[in-house]
Short mmCIF file of C-alpha atoms in Angstrom, two decimals:
data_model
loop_
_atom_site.label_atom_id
_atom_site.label_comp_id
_atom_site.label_asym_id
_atom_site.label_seq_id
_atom_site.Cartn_x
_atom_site.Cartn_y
_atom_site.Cartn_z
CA UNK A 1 0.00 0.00 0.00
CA UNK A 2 1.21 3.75 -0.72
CA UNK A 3 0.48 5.89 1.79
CA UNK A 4 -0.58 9.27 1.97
CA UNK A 5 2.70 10.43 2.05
CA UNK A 6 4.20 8.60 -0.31
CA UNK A 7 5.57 5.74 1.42
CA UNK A 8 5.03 1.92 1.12
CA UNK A 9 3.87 -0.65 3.45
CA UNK A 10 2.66 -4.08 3.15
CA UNK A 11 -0.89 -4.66 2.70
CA UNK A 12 -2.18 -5.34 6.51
CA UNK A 13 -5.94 -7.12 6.87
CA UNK A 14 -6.12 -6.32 10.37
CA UNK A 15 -6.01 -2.69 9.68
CA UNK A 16 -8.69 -2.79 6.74
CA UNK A 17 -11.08 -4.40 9.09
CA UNK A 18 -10.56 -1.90 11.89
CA UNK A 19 -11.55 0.43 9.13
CA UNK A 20 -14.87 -1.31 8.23
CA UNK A 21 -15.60 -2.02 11.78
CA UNK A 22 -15.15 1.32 12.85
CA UNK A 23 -17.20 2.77 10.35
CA UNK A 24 -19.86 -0.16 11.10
CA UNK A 25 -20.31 0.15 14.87
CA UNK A 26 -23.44 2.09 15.04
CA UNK A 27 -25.36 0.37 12.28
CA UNK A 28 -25.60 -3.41 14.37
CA UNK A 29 -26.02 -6.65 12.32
CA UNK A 30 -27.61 -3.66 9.45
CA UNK A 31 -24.25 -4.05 7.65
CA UNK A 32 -21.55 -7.35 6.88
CA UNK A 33 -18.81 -5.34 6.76
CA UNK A 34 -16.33 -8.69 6.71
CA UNK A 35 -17.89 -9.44 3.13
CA UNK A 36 -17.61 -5.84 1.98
CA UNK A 37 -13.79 -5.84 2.76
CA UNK A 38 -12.97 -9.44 1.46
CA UNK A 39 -15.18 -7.78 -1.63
CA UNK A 40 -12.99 -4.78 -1.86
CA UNK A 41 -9.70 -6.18 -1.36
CA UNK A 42 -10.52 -9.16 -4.05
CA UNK A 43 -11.13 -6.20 -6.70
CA UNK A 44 -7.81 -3.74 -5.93
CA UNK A 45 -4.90 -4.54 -7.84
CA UNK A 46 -1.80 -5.96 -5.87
CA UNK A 47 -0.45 -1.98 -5.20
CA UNK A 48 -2.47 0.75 -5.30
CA UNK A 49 -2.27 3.89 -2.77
CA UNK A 50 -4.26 4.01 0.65
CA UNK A 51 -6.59 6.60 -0.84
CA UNK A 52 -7.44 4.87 -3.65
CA UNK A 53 -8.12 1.63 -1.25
CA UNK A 54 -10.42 4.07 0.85
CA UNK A 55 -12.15 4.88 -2.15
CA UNK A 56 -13.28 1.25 -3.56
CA UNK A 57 -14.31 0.64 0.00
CA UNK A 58 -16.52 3.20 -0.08
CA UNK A 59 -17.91 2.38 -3.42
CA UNK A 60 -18.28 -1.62 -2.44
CA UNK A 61 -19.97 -0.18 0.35
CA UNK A 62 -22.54 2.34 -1.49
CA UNK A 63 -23.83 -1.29 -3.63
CA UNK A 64 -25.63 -2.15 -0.79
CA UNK A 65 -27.86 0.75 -1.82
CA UNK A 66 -29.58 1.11 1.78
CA UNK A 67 -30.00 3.96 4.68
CA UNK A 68 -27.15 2.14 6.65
CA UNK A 69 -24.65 1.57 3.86
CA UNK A 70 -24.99 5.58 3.63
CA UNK A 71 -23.88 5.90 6.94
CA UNK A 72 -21.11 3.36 6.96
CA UNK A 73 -19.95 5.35 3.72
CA UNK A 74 -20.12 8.56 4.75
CA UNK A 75 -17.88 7.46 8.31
CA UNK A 76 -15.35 6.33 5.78
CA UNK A 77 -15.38 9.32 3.86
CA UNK A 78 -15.40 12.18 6.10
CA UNK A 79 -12.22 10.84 7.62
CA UNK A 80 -10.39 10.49 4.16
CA UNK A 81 -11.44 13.92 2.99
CA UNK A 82 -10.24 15.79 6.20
CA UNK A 83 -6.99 14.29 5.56
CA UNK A 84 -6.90 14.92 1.93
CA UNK A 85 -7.87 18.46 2.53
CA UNK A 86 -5.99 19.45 5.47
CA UNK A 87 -3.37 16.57 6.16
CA UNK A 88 -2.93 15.44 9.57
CA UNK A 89 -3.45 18.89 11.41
CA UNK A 90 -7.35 20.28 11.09
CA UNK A 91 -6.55 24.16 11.44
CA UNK A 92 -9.15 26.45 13.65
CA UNK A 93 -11.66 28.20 12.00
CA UNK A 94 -9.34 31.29 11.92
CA UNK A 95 -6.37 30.31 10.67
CA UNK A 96 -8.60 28.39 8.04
CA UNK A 97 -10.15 32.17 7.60
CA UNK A 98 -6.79 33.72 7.27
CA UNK A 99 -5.34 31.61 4.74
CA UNK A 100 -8.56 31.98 2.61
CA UNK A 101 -8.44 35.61 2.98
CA UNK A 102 -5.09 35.43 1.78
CA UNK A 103 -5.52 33.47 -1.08
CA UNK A 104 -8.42 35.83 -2.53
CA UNK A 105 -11.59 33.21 -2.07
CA UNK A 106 -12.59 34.74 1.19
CA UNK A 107 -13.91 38.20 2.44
CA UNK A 108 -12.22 38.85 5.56
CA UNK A 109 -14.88 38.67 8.58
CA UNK A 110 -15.25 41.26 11.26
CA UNK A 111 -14.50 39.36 14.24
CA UNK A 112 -11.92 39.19 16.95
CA UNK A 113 -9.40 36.69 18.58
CA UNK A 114 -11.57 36.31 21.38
CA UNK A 115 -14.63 35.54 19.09
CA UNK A 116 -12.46 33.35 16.86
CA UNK A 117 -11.85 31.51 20.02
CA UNK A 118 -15.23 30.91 21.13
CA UNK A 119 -16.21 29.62 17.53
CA UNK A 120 -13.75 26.99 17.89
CA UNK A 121 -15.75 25.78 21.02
CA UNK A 122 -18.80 25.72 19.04
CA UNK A 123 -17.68 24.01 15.31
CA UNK A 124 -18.08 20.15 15.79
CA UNK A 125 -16.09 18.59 13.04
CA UNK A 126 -17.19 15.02 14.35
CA UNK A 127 -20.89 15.98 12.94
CA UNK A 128 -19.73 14.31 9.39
CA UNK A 129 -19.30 11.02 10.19
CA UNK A 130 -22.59 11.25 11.53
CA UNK A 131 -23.62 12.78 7.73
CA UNK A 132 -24.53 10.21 5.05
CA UNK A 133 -21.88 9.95 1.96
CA UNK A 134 -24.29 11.40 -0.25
CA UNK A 135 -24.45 14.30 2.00
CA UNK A 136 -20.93 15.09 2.76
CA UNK A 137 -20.13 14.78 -0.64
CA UNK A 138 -22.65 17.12 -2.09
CA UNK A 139 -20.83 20.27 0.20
CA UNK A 140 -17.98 19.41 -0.20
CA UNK A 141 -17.74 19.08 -4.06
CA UNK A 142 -20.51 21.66 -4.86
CA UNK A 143 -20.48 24.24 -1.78
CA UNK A 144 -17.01 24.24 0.15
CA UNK A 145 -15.01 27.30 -1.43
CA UNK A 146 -12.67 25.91 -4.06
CA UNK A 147 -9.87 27.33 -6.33
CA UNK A 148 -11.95 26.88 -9.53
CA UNK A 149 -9.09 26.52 -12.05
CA UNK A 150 -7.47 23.43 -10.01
CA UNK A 151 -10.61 22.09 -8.23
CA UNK A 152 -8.85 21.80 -4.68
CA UNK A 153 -10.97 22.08 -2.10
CA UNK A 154 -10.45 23.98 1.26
CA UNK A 155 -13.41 23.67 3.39
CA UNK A 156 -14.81 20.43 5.32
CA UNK A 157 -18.69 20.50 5.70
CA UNK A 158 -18.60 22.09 9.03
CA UNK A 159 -16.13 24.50 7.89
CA UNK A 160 -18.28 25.27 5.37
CA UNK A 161 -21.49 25.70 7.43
CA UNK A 162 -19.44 27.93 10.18
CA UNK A 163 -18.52 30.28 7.14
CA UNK A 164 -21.99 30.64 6.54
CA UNK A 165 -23.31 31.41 10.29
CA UNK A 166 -20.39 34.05 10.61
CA UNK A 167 -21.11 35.81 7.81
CA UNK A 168 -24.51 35.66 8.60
CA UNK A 169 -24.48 36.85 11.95
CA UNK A 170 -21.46 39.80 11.49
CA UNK A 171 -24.07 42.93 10.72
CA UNK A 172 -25.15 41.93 14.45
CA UNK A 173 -24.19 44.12 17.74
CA UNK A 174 -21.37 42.52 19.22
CA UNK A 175 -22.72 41.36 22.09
CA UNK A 176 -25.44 39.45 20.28
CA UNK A 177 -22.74 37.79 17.72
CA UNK A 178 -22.63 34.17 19.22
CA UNK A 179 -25.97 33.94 20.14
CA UNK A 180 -27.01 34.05 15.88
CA UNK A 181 -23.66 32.23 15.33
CA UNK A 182 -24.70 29.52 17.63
CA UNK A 183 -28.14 29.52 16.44
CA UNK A 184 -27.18 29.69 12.41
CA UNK A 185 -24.22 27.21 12.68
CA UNK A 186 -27.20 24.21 15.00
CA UNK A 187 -29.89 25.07 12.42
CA UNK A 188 -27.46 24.54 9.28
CA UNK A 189 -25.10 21.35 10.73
CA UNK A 190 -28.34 19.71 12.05
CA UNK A 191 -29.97 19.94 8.76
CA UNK A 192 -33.31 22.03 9.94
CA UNK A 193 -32.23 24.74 7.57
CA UNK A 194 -32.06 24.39 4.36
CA UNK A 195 -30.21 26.80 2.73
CA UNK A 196 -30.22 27.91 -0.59
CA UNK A 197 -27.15 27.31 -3.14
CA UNK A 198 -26.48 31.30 -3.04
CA UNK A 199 -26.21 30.84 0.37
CA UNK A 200 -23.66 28.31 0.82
CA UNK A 201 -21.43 29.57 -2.58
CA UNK A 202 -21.26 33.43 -1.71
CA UNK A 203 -21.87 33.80 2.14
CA UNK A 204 -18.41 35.00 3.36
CA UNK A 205 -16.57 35.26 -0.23
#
């Protein structure tokens, strides 16, 4: 297997099935997750890069075409994409702001250290593995901000659904900021708001 970062390991079963197990856990007898790996790992080639293992997991995974193989799909991928995003170190919602601001795909936001800090006690980046694939893929292919010309990707869904209650709630007096930031960021993560595509492409940027 070729990791991430370029090195090579041998191919290790155990670790595959942690994987699937992990990513089955919550979903009972719903999904055979031994029979989706066997599956997977009869159809890769003898090398072939971790990602690209992740990825034919998920897709023997999305055949069983069910509410549960969603979910064990989407654990796998939320996981993958972080890492494929971000590497191994998830930045805070400000630093993620700064670098976007820098790079011309983000208006700069109004708000202080001290509200960039309590932010980063309200984002919950753990929400997308409770998120179905379809779900998690949708944002981040069609809402996160991207650099158009290479297609790269810079926001996670929660990252994406912060931007959003931020800009929202900026015009607001400054002691009533994290009260609509709270509010904007439950009502969009939790799904009870749906928000329009203008919405999620231009709030912030």
């Amino acid at each position: 297997m070729v990791k991430f970062n370029g090195t090579e390991e041998p191919f290790t079963a155990k670790k595959v099935a942690r994987w699937a197990e992990w990513a089955a856990k919550k979903l009972g007898h719903k999904v055979d997750w031994p029979s989706i790996v066997i599956t997977a790992v009869n159809e890769c080639p003898e090398k072939m890069s971790t990602q690209d293992f992740q990825k034919k997991l998920i897709d023997v995974v999305l055949r069983g075409e069910d509410w549960p193989h969603y979910q064990m799909a989407g654990r796998l991928y939320a996981p993958m994409i972080t890492k494929a995003t971000y590497g191994h170190d998830v930045p805070t919602v400000q630093q993620l702001h700064k670098k976007l601001v820098g790079l011309g795909l983000m208006d700069h936001l109004s708000y202080t250290d001290a509200e960039y800090a309590a932010v980063e006690k309200v984002i919950d980046h753990d929400l997308d593995k409770d998120y179905i694939h379809s779900r998690i893929e949708y944002i981040y292919k069609k809402y996160a901000v991207q650099n158009r010309v290479t297609g790269k990707s810079y926001e996670t869904p929660q990252f994406v659904y912060m931007r959003m209650a931020m800009a929202l709630s900026e015009s607001f007096p400054t002691e009533q900021r994290m009260k609509h930031i709270r509010k904007w960021y439950h009502y969009l993560s939790s799904g009870k708001l749906n928000a329009p595509t203008p919405n999620y492409v231009n709030l912030g940027n």
